[in-house]
The first five atom37 places (N, CA, C, CB, O) and aatype in JSON, in Angstrom:
{
  "aatype": [12, 5, 0, 10, 18, 15, 18, 19, 9, 10, 7, 10, 9, 16, 7, 9, 4, 15, 7, 9, 13, 7, 19, 7, 7, 7, 9, 19, 12, 19, 14, 0, 10, 19, 17, 13, 13, 8, 8, 15, 5, 8, 6, 0, 5, 7, 9, 15, 10, 19, 0, 12, 10, 10, 14, 19, 7, 10, 10, 7, 0, 18, 5, 18, 8, 5, 11, 18, 2, 10, 14, 19, 11, 15, 15, 10, 12, 19, 0, 10, 7, 9, 13, 19, 7, 0, 13, 19, 7, 0, 5, 9, 0, 7, 10, 9, 15, 7, 11, 8, 10, 11, 9, 0, 13, 7, 9, 13, 12, 10, 7, 0, 15, 10, 11, 10, 9, 13, 7, 11],
  "atom_mask": [
    [1, 1, 1, 1, 1],
    [1, 1, 1, 1, 1],
    [1, 1, 1, 1, 1],
    [1, 1, 1, 1, 1],
    [1, 1, 1, 1, 1],
    [1, 1, 1, 1, 1],
    [1, 1, 1, 1, 1],
    [1, 1, 1, 1, 1],
    [1, 1, 1, 1, 1],
    [1, 1, 1, 1, 1],
    [1, 1, 1, 0, 1],
    [1, 1, 1, 1, 1],
    [1, 1, 1, 1, 1],
    [1, 1, 1, 1, 1],
    [1, 1, 1, 0, 1],
    [1, 1, 1, 1, 1],
    [1, 1, 1, 1, 1],
    [1, 1, 1, 1, 1],
    [1, 1, 1, 0, 1],
    [1, 1, 1, 1, 1],
    [1, 1, 1, 1, 1],
    [1, 1, 1, 0, 1],
    [1, 1, 1, 1, 1],
    [1, 1, 1, 0, 1],
    [1, 1, 1, 0, 1],
    [1, 1, 1, 0, 1],
    [1, 1, 1, 1, 1],
    [1, 1, 1, 1, 1],
    [1, 1, 1, 1, 1],
    [1, 1, 1, 1, 1],
    [1, 1, 1, 1, 1],
    [1, 1, 1, 1, 1],
    [1, 1, 1, 1, 1],
    [1, 1, 1, 1, 1],
    [1, 1, 1, 1, 1],
    [1, 1, 1, 1, 1],
    [1, 1, 1, 1, 1],
    [1, 1, 1, 1, 1],
    [1, 1, 1, 1, 1],
    [1, 1, 1, 1, 1],
    [1, 1, 1, 1, 1],
    [1, 1, 1, 1, 1],
    [1, 1, 1, 1, 1],
    [1, 1, 1, 1, 1],
    [1, 1, 1, 1, 1],
    [1, 1, 1, 0, 1],
    [1, 1, 1, 1, 1],
    [1, 1, 1, 1, 1],
    [1, 1, 1, 1, 1],
    [1, 1, 1, 1, 1],
    [1, 1, 1, 1, 1],
    [1, 1, 1, 1, 1],
    [1, 1, 1, 1, 1],
    [1, 1, 1, 1, 1],
    [1, 1, 1, 1, 1],
    [1, 1, 1, 1, 1],
    [1, 1, 1, 0, 1],
    [1, 1, 1, 1, 1],
    [1, 1, 1, 1, 1],
    [1, 1, 1, 0, 1],
    [1, 1, 1, 1, 1],
    [1, 1, 1, 1, 1],
    [1, 1, 1, 1, 1],
    [1, 1, 1, 1, 1],
    [1, 1, 1, 1, 1],
    [1, 1, 1, 1, 1],
    [1, 1, 1, 1, 1],
    [1, 1, 1, 1, 1],
    [1, 1, 1, 1, 1],
    [1, 1, 1, 1, 1],
    [1, 1, 1, 1, 1],
    [1, 1, 1, 1, 1],
    [1, 1, 1, 1, 1],
    [1, 1, 1, 1, 1],
    [1, 1, 1, 1, 1],
    [1, 1, 1, 1, 1],
    [1, 1, 1, 1, 1],
    [1, 1, 1, 1, 1],
    [1, 1, 1, 1, 1],
    [1, 1, 1, 1, 1],
    [1, 1, 1, 0, 1],
    [1, 1, 1, 1, 1],
    [1, 1, 1, 1, 1],
    [1, 1, 1, 1, 1],
    [1, 1, 1, 0, 1],
    [1, 1, 1, 1, 1],
    [1, 1, 1, 1, 1],
    [1, 1, 1, 1, 1],
    [1, 1, 1, 0, 1],
    [1, 1, 1, 1, 1],
    [1, 1, 1, 1, 1],
    [1, 1, 1, 1, 1],
    [1, 1, 1, 1, 1],
    [1, 1, 1, 0, 1],
    [1, 1, 1, 1, 1],
    [1, 1, 1, 1, 1],
    [1, 1, 1, 1, 1],
    [1, 1, 1, 0, 1],
    [1, 1, 1, 1, 1],
    [1, 1, 1, 1, 1],
    [1, 1, 1, 1, 1],
    [1, 1, 1, 1, 1],
    [1, 1, 1, 1, 1],
    [1, 1, 1, 1, 1],
    [1, 1, 1, 1, 1],
    [1, 1, 1, 0, 1],
    [1, 1, 1, 1, 1],
    [1, 1, 1, 1, 1],
    [1, 1, 1, 1, 1],
    [1, 1, 1, 1, 1],
    [1, 1, 1, 0, 1],
    [1, 1, 1, 1, 1],
    [1, 1, 1, 1, 1],
    [1, 1, 1, 1, 1],
    [1, 1, 1, 1, 1],
    [1, 1, 1, 1, 1],
    [1, 1, 1, 1, 1],
    [1, 1, 1, 1, 1],
    [1, 1, 1, 0, 1],
    [1, 1, 1, 1, 1]
  ],
  "atom_positions": [
    [[-8.17, 15.8, -10.18], [-8.53, 14.57, -11.0], [-7.25, 14.3, -11.71], [-9.81, 14.79, -12.05], [-7.14, 13.21, -12.27]],
    [[-6.28, 15.12, -11.76], [-5.03, 14.48, -12.78], [-4.63, 13.6, -11.82], [-3.66, 15.55, -13.38], [-3.87, 12.77, -12.31]],
    [[-4.85, 13.4, -10.45], [-4.2, 12.25, -9.35], [-4.75, 10.88, -9.8], [-4.71, 12.53, -7.59], [-4.12, 9.82, -9.72]],
    [[-6.08, 11.03, -10.32], [-6.6, 10.05, -10.68], [-6.39, 9.18, -11.76], [-7.45, 10.34, -10.68], [-6.59, 7.98, -11.91]],
    [[-5.96, 10.05, -12.46], [-5.48, 9.59, -14.27], [-4.12, 9.14, -13.87], [-5.36, 11.13, -15.75], [-3.66, 8.36, -14.7]],
    [[-3.45, 9.35, -13.03], [-2.14, 8.76, -12.64], [-2.21, 7.8, -12.14], [-1.4, 9.34, -11.93], [-1.17, 7.15, -12.2]],
    [[-3.24, 7.2, -11.47], [-3.61, 5.79, -10.96], [-4.17, 5.03, -11.99], [-4.58, 5.78, -9.81], [-4.08, 3.81, -11.88]],
    [[-4.79, 5.55, -13.06], [-4.73, 4.76, -14.23], [-3.71, 4.42, -14.93], [-5.34, 5.18, -14.98], [-3.37, 3.25, -15.1]],
    [[-2.98, 5.66, -15.53], [-1.55, 5.14, -15.86], [-0.92, 4.06, -15.31], [-0.71, 6.01, -15.63], [-0.69, 3.15, -16.11]],
    [[-0.51, 3.87, -14.01], [0.09, 3.09, -13.2], [-0.66, 1.77, -13.24], [0.19, 3.7, -11.91], [-0.02, 0.74, -13.04]],
    [[-1.99, 1.72, -13.48], [-2.9, 0.32, -13.69], [-2.19, -0.3, -15.16], [0.0, 0.0, 0.0], [-1.65, -1.4, -15.25]],
    [[-2.35, 0.66, -16.18], [-1.95, 0.28, -17.27], [-0.73, -0.31, -17.52], [-2.07, 1.11, -17.89], [-0.61, -1.4, -18.09]],
    [[0.15, 0.36, -17.13], [1.47, 0.0, -17.04], [1.68, -1.53, -16.2], [2.2, 1.26, -16.31], [2.44, -2.41, -16.6]],
    [[1.05, -1.6, -15.3], [0.67, -2.95, -14.33], [0.46, -3.94, -15.36], [-0.81, -2.83, -13.28], [1.26, -4.84, -15.6]],
    [[-0.77, -3.74, -16.02], [-1.59, -4.53, -16.52], [-0.81, -4.92, -17.75], [0.0, 0.0, 0.0], [-1.21, -5.98, -18.22]],
    [[0.1, -4.39, -18.35], [0.86, -4.77, -19.46], [2.12, -5.62, -19.1], [1.23, -3.54, -20.18], [2.51, -6.52, -19.84]],
    [[2.75, -5.29, -17.93], [3.64, -5.97, -17.51], [3.29, -7.14, -16.85], [4.32, -5.3, -16.86], [4.12, -8.03, -16.74]],
    [[1.93, -7.28, -16.31], [1.31, -8.6, -15.94], [1.2, -9.53, -17.04], [-0.04, -8.42, -15.38], [1.53, -10.72, -17.09]],
    [[0.54, -8.59, -18.16], [0.42, -9.68, -19.15], [1.5, -10.44, -19.87], [0.0, 0.0, 0.0], [1.65, -11.61, -20.22]],
    [[2.26, -9.23, -19.97], [4.08, -10.02, -20.75], [4.83, -10.71, -19.74], [5.49, -8.66, -21.35], [5.51, -11.7, -20.02]],
    [[4.75, -10.22, -18.5], [6.31, -11.28, -17.94], [5.12, -11.97, -16.6], [8.44, -9.89, -16.97], [5.66, -12.64, -15.72]],
    [[3.86, -11.82, -16.53], [3.01, -13.11, -15.48], [3.52, -11.86, -13.88], [0.0, 0.0, 0.0], [3.55, -12.35, -12.75]],
    [[3.79, -10.63, -14.07], [3.89, -10.17, -12.86], [3.13, -8.76, -12.69], [5.31, -10.12, -12.54], [2.6, -8.16, -13.63]],
    [[3.16, -8.32, -11.31], [2.67, -6.7, -11.62], [2.44, -6.23, -10.33], [0.0, 0.0, 0.0], [2.99, -5.16, -10.1]],
    [[1.78, -6.74, -9.39], [1.2, -6.1, -8.18], [2.21, -5.71, -7.27], [0.0, 0.0, 0.0], [2.24, -4.6, -6.74]],
    [[3.07, -6.65, -7.07], [4.44, -6.64, -6.04], [5.46, -6.15, -6.7], [0.0, 0.0, 0.0], [6.23, -5.47, -6.01]],
    [[5.79, -6.31, -8.09], [6.84, -5.94, -8.57], [7.01, -4.42, -9.13], [7.05, -6.86, -9.44], [8.04, -3.76, -9.13]],
    [[5.63, -4.02, -9.64], [5.4, -2.87, -10.43], [4.77, -1.91, -9.6], [4.6, -3.14, -11.61], [5.29, -0.82, -9.34]],
    [[3.39, -2.39, -9.06], [2.64, -1.64, -8.41], [3.19, -1.1, -7.05], [1.54, -2.31, -8.31], [3.48, 0.08, -6.86]],
    [[3.28, -1.92, -6.3], [3.97, -1.68, -4.74], [4.98, -0.45, -4.85], [4.95, -3.17, -4.15], [4.78, 0.58, -4.19]],
    [[6.12, -0.61, -5.74], [7.19, 0.5, -5.45], [6.54, 1.4, -5.88], [8.58, 0.49, -6.04], [6.55, 2.41, -5.17]],
    [[5.94, 1.43, -6.82], [5.69, 2.81, -7.49], [4.52, 3.76, -6.67], [5.16, 2.52, -9.11], [4.53, 4.99, -6.65]],
    [[3.51, 2.86, -5.99], [2.61, 3.42, -4.93], [3.37, 3.89, -4.3], [1.77, 2.68, -4.17], [3.22, 5.1, -4.39]],
    [[4.31, 3.6, -3.55], [5.17, 4.26, -2.37], [6.03, 5.01, -2.83], [5.9, 3.42, -1.51], [6.54, 5.72, -1.96]],
    [[6.46, 5.18, -4.02], [7.91, 6.11, -4.15], [7.1, 7.34, -5.07], [9.58, 5.15, -5.21], [7.4, 8.52, -4.92]],
    [[6.38, 7.04, -5.71], [5.62, 8.24, -6.72], [3.86, 8.79, -6.2], [5.46, 7.36, -8.57], [3.45, 9.9, -6.56]],
    [[2.98, 7.83, -5.34], [1.97, 8.38, -4.4], [2.36, 8.54, -3.2], [0.89, 7.7, -4.3], [1.7, 9.46, -2.72]],
    [[2.98, 8.18, -2.54], [3.53, 8.33, -1.35], [2.54, 7.34, -0.19], [3.59, 10.02, -1.06], [2.45, 7.73, 0.97]],
    [[2.1, 6.56, -0.46], [1.55, 5.32, 0.07], [2.39, 4.78, 1.51], [1.65, 4.18, -1.18], [3.57, 5.01, 1.77]],
    [[1.63, 4.2, 2.15], [2.79, 3.66, 3.45], [2.78, 2.21, 2.57], [2.09, 3.57, 5.65], [1.91, 1.94, 1.75]],
    [[3.78, 1.42, 2.88], [3.8, 0.02, 2.46], [3.03, -0.48, 2.57], [4.44, -0.68, 2.8], [2.76, -1.08, 1.53]],
    [[2.03, -0.74, 3.76], [1.03, -1.39, 4.25], [-0.04, -0.94, 3.21], [0.77, -1.09, 5.77], [-0.54, -1.79, 2.46]],
    [[-0.39, 0.28, 3.15], [-1.21, 0.85, 1.99], [-1.25, 0.32, 0.82], [-0.9, 2.01, 1.71], [-2.23, -0.18, 0.27]],
    [[0.02, 0.44, 0.33], [0.47, -0.07, -1.17], [0.24, -1.68, -1.6], [2.12, 0.19, -1.3], [0.03, -2.09, -2.74]],
    [[0.34, -2.41, -0.48], [0.51, -3.75, -0.45], [-1.04, -4.39, -0.66], [1.27, -4.15, 0.96], [-1.42, -5.3, -1.39]],
    [[-1.67, -3.66, 0.14], [-3.26, -3.62, 0.27], [-3.9, -3.01, -1.24], [0.0, 0.0, 0.0], [-4.83, -3.47, -1.9]],
    [[-3.41, -2.34, -1.38], [-4.14, -1.38, -2.98], [-3.79, -2.5, -4.19], [-3.03, 0.61, -3.52], [-4.53, -2.79, -5.12]],
    [[-2.45, -3.07, -3.93], [-2.18, -4.15, -5.05], [-2.81, -5.28, -5.21], [-1.05, -4.58, -5.02], [-3.07, -5.73, -6.33]],
    [[-3.17, -5.93, -3.96], [-3.89, -6.95, -3.83], [-5.49, -6.77, -4.39], [-3.75, -7.26, -2.44], [-6.06, -7.54, -5.16]],
    [[-6.07, -5.5, -3.74], [-7.79, -5.1, -4.5], [-7.62, -5.05, -6.04], [-8.53, -3.27, -4.01], [-8.52, -5.41, -6.8]],
    [[-6.15, -4.5, -6.56], [-6.26, -4.08, -7.86], [-6.09, -4.79, -8.87], [-5.63, -3.26, -8.06], [-6.42, -4.6, -10.05]],
    [[-5.32, -6.0, -8.16], [-4.86, -7.15, -9.17], [-6.22, -8.31, -9.23], [-3.23, -7.99, -8.49], [-6.54, -8.97, -10.22]],
    [[-6.66, -8.32, -8.35], [-7.48, -9.53, -8.31], [-8.57, -9.91, -9.19], [-7.97, -9.56, -7.23], [-8.63, -11.08, -9.56]],
    [[-9.28, -9.21, -9.52], [-10.18, -9.38, -11.02], [-9.53, -9.12, -12.22], [-11.39, -8.43, -11.16], [-9.44, -10.04, -13.03]],
    [[-9.04, -7.99, -12.48], [-8.44, -7.93, -13.96], [-7.64, -8.68, -14.29], [-7.87, -6.92, -14.32], [-7.78, -9.22, -15.38]],
    [[-6.43, -9.01, -13.43], [-5.12, -9.79, -13.88], [-5.69, -11.28, -13.8], [-3.65, -9.52, -12.8], [-5.56, -12.2, -14.6]],
    [[-6.27, -11.21, -12.75], [-6.69, -12.77, -12.23], [-7.8, -13.56, -13.5], [0.0, 0.0, 0.0], [-7.6, -14.65, -14.04]],
    [[-8.66, -12.86, -13.68], [-9.84, -13.53, -14.54], [-9.7, -13.22, -15.71], [-11.2, -13.2, -14.25], [-10.17, -13.93, -16.6]],
    [[-9.07, -12.17, -15.97], [-9.09, -11.82, -17.74], [-7.45, -12.42, -18.11], [-9.28, -9.6, -18.21], [-7.28, -13.34, -18.92]],
    [[-6.65, -11.94, -17.61], [-5.34, -12.8, -17.7], [-5.3, -13.97, -18.18], [0.0, 0.0, 0.0], [-4.84, -14.32, -19.27]],
    [[-5.99, -14.88, -16.98], [-6.03, -16.23, -16.81], [-6.76, -16.97, -18.24], [-6.86, -16.49, -15.38], [-6.28, -17.92, -18.87]],
    [[-7.8, -16.41, -18.49], [-8.69, -16.48, -19.73], [-7.61, -16.51, -20.99], [-9.8, -15.07, -19.8], [-7.4, -17.55, -21.62]],
    [[-7.0, -15.31, -21.28], [-6.42, -15.17, -22.35], [-5.17, -16.22, -22.7], [-6.07, -13.85, -22.31], [-4.74, -16.52, -23.82]],
    [[-4.6, -16.82, -21.09], [-3.35, -17.87, -21.43], [-4.12, -19.0, -21.42], [-2.0, -18.01, -20.33], [-3.49, -19.91, -21.97]],
    [[-5.39, -19.42, -20.97], [-5.93, -20.58, -21.13], [-6.64, -20.51, -22.88], [-7.05, -20.8, -19.78], [-6.89, -21.65, -23.27]],
    [[-6.86, -19.77, -23.58], [-7.53, -19.94, -24.66], [-6.19, -20.4, -25.2], [-8.4, -18.73, -25.29], [-6.2, -21.55, -25.65]],
    [[-5.09, -19.77, -25.24], [-3.55, -19.8, -26.16], [-2.95, -21.1, -25.63], [-2.29, -18.32, -25.82], [-2.62, -21.94, -26.47]],
    [[-2.74, -21.39, -24.17], [-2.06, -22.26, -23.99], [-2.51, -23.53, -23.33], [-1.22, -21.76, -23.5], [-1.72, -24.37, -22.9]],
    [[-4.29, -23.68, -23.26], [-5.1, -24.6, -22.65], [-4.53, -24.99, -21.04], [-5.14, -25.87, -23.66], [-4.4, -26.16, -20.68]],
    [[-4.28, -24.04, -20.31], [-3.94, -24.12, -19.14], [-4.86, -25.49, -18.14], [-4.15, -22.61, -18.71], [-6.05, -25.76, -18.25]],
    [[-3.85, -26.15, -17.21], [-4.64, -26.95, -16.81], [-5.71, -26.66, -15.36], [-3.77, -27.99, -16.73], [-5.22, -26.46, -14.25]],
    [[-6.85, -26.67, -15.57], [-7.46, -25.76, -14.99], [-7.72, -26.31, -13.34], [-8.71, -25.44, -15.88], [-8.06, -25.58, -12.41]],
    [[-7.49, -27.63, -13.27], [-7.8, -28.25, -11.9], [-6.47, -28.02, -10.72], [-8.07, -30.01, -12.19], [-6.59, -27.96, -9.5]],
    [[-5.09, -27.91, -11.59], [-4.04, -27.4, -11.14], [-3.81, -25.87, -10.55], [-3.33, -27.64, -12.08], [-3.24, -25.49, -9.53]],
    [[-4.64, -24.97, -11.83], [-4.77, -23.76, -11.12], [-5.95, -23.31, -10.32], [-4.58, -22.89, -11.96], [-6.07, -22.19, -9.81]],
    [[-6.57, -24.02, -10.28], [-7.65, -23.94, -9.0], [-7.19, -24.38, -7.63], [-8.91, -24.87, -9.27], [-7.95, -24.04, -6.73]],
    [[-6.3, -24.95, -7.32], [-5.5, -25.76, -6.25], [-4.42, -24.64, -6.02], [-4.81, -27.4, -6.8], [-4.09, -24.66, -4.83]],
    [[-3.83, -23.77, -6.65], [-2.91, -22.97, -6.51], [-3.35, -21.82, -6.13], [-2.23, -22.89, -7.46], [-2.75, -21.05, -5.38]],
    [[-4.8, -21.6, -6.79], [-5.59, -20.43, -6.39], [-6.11, -20.52, -4.82], [-6.84, -20.3, -7.4], [-6.26, -19.54, -4.09]],
    [[-6.3, -21.62, -4.53], [-6.95, -21.87, -2.99], [-5.73, -21.91, -2.21], [-7.9, -23.38, -2.73], [-5.81, -21.32, -1.13]],
    [[-4.73, -22.41, -2.47], [-3.59, -21.99, -1.61], [-3.39, -20.34, -1.45], [0.0, 0.0, 0.0], [-3.38, -19.76, -0.36]],
    [[-3.24, -19.66, -2.81], [-3.3, -18.14, -2.62], [-4.12, -17.4, -1.58], [-3.72, -17.61, -3.79], [-3.73, -16.65, -0.7]],
    [[-5.66, -17.88, -1.96], [-6.4, -17.42, -1.01], [-6.21, -17.15, 0.24], [-7.1, -17.95, -0.99], [-6.13, -16.08, 0.83]],
    [[-6.11, -18.63, 0.73], [-5.55, -18.73, 2.03], [-4.01, -17.79, 2.59], [-5.32, -20.28, 2.06], [-3.95, -17.17, 3.65]],
    [[-3.14, -17.89, 1.81], [-1.88, -17.63, 2.04], [-2.14, -16.0, 1.96], [0.0, 0.0, 0.0], [-1.4, -15.33, 2.68]],
    [[-2.93, -15.4, 1.3], [-2.95, -14.28, 1.17], [-3.95, -13.33, 2.33], [-3.25, -14.25, -0.18], [-3.98, -12.12, 2.56]],
    [[-4.68, -14.42, 2.87], [-5.28, -13.65, 4.26], [-4.26, -13.77, 5.31], [-6.75, -14.35, 4.88], [-4.05, -12.9, 6.16]],
    [[-3.58, -15.01, 5.21], [-2.66, -15.19, 6.38], [-1.14, -14.38, 6.48], [-2.4, -16.71, 6.38], [-0.35, -14.13, 7.38]],
    [[-1.24, -14.1, 4.96], [0.14, -13.03, 5.05], [-0.19, -11.56, 5.17], [0.0, 0.0, 0.0], [0.68, -10.69, 5.2]],
    [[-1.65, -11.28, 5.24], [-1.98, -10.0, 5.33], [-1.98, -9.68, 6.84], [-3.27, -9.73, 4.63], [-1.58, -8.63, 7.33]],
    [[-2.45, -10.7, 7.49], [-2.72, -10.94, 9.26], [-1.15, -10.87, 9.51], [-3.6, -12.78, 9.93], [-1.02, -10.3, 10.59]],
    [[-0.12, -11.13, 9.08], [1.27, -11.31, 9.64], [1.75, -9.89, 9.38], [2.24, -12.56, 8.9], [2.29, -9.21, 10.25]],
    [[1.47, -9.38, 7.86], [1.85, -7.85, 7.68], [1.32, -6.78, 8.73], [1.31, -7.39, 6.3], [2.03, -5.92, 9.26]],
    [[0.16, -6.93, 8.91], [-0.72, -6.2, 9.79], [0.27, -5.99, 11.59], [0.0, 0.0, 0.0], [0.36, -5.01, 12.32]],
    [[0.84, -7.43, 11.73], [1.91, -7.02, 12.92], [3.36, -6.46, 12.62], [2.19, -8.27, 13.75], [4.14, -6.25, 13.56]],
    [[3.68, -6.25, 11.42], [4.94, -5.79, 11.01], [4.86, -4.11, 10.88], [5.33, -6.55, 9.58], [3.99, -3.49, 10.27]],
    [[5.87, -3.61, 11.51], [6.03, -2.05, 10.84], [6.27, -1.79, 9.67], [6.95, -1.32, 11.28], [6.98, -2.51, 8.96]],
    [[5.69, -0.67, 9.28], [6.06, 0.0, 8.14], [7.17, -0.14, 7.31], [0.0, 0.0, 0.0], [7.2, -0.49, 6.13]],
    [[8.36, 0.27, 8.3], [9.81, 0.49, 7.77], [10.25, -1.3, 7.56], [10.98, 1.54, 9.15], [10.79, -1.77, 6.56]],
    [[9.93, -1.92, 8.56], [10.3, -3.46, 8.73], [9.61, -4.38, 7.38], [9.58, -4.06, 10.37], [10.12, -5.28, 6.71]],
    [[8.54, -3.89, 7.32], [7.79, -4.32, 5.7], [8.34, -3.99, 4.54], [6.48, -3.71, 5.41], [8.44, -4.8, 3.62]],
    [[8.81, -2.63, 4.47], [9.5, -2.33, 3.51], [10.84, -2.81, 3.27], [9.49, -1.25, 3.52], [11.17, -3.07, 2.11]],
    [[11.8, -2.98, 4.43], [12.87, -3.66, 4.11], [12.9, -5.17, 4.23], [13.79, -3.15, 4.8], [14.04, -5.63, 4.14]],
    [[11.91, -6.08, 4.41], [11.61, -7.42, 4.16], [11.06, -7.23, 2.87], [10.71, -8.13, 5.17], [11.37, -8.21, 2.2]],
    [[10.33, -6.35, 2.16], [9.79, -6.47, 0.63], [10.88, -6.19, -0.45], [8.58, -5.37, 0.35], [10.81, -6.61, -1.6]],
    [[11.83, -5.49, 0.04], [13.12, -5.22, -0.79], [14.0, -6.25, -0.88], [0.0, 0.0, 0.0], [14.48, -6.52, -1.99]],
    [[14.35, -6.96, 0.2], [14.92, -8.15, 0.22], [14.31, -9.4, -0.45], [15.11, -8.36, 1.43], [15.03, -10.22, -1.03]],
    [[13.03, -9.55, -0.37], [11.92, -10.47, -1.07], [12.61, -10.02, -2.72], [9.86, -9.89, -0.65], [13.29, -10.84, -3.33]],
    [[12.33, -8.73, -3.25], [12.31, -8.44, -4.43], [14.01, -8.76, -4.94], [11.68, -6.94, -4.54], [14.2, -9.46, -5.93]],
    [[15.06, -8.22, -4.22], [16.35, -8.67, -4.26], [16.75, -10.03, -4.98], [16.71, -8.72, -2.97], [17.33, -10.35, -6.02]],
    [[16.03, -10.8, -3.71], [16.41, -12.4, -3.69], [15.97, -12.81, -5.04], [0.0, 0.0, 0.0], [16.71, -13.3, -5.89]],
    [[14.34, -12.5, -5.24], [13.99, -13.18, -6.43], [14.64, -12.53, -8.04], [12.35, -13.13, -6.37], [14.67, -13.15, -9.11]],
    [[15.01, -11.46, -7.84], [15.88, -10.95, -8.99], [17.16, -11.87, -9.02], [16.32, -9.32, -8.79], [17.32, -12.6, -10.0]],
    [[17.98, -11.87, -8.09], [19.1, -12.44, -8.08], [18.81, -13.88, -8.41], [19.78, -12.2, -6.85], [19.82, -14.37, -8.91]],
    [[18.0, -14.59, -8.34], [17.56, -15.87, -8.68], [17.26, -16.03, -9.99], [16.54, -16.24, -7.98], [17.68, -16.96, -10.67]],
    [[16.28, -14.83, -10.53], [15.98, -15.4, -11.81], [17.09, -14.84, -12.96], [14.42, -14.98, -12.2], [17.12, -15.19, -14.14]],
    [[18.11, -13.79, -12.21], [19.23, -13.74, -13.27], [20.38, -14.68, -13.19], [19.83, -12.44, -13.27], [21.16, -14.95, -14.1]],
    [[20.37, -15.16, -11.88], [21.65, -16.19, -11.95], [21.52, -17.5, -11.77], [22.62, -15.93, -11.04], [22.45, -18.29, -11.89]],
    [[19.93, -17.91, -11.35], [19.54, -19.21, -11.5], [19.46, -20.16, -12.09], [0.0, 0.0, 0.0], [19.5, -19.88, -13.29]],
    [[19.37, -21.22, -11.93], [19.28, -22.45, -13.26], [17.86, -22.88, -13.57], [20.11, -23.99, -12.87], [17.64, -23.71, -14.45]]
  ]
}
């Protein structure tokens, strides 16, 4: 039972980060699931996609729309791209070994971090 509470705490931390920074699943949840919960890279990425779908997507978007009047048409077009892209990406991830997927994920996060810190 304690393990289930640990997942809820991870969800709370991820949700807070998502609400503040607009990130969460990949940056917070996936590494935590691999390091602390000992899931494989494939499992962690899949859990992240499932877990982030409704709570962050719908509730977070609703809050931002209420405060900032988000452009709905643009948001829906991006969502369509994500819908198709996530399917294709999951298919590709299934062809890559867990070790190589973890390395690629780390390189992606490092590159994104460096761009955020040093980019214009």
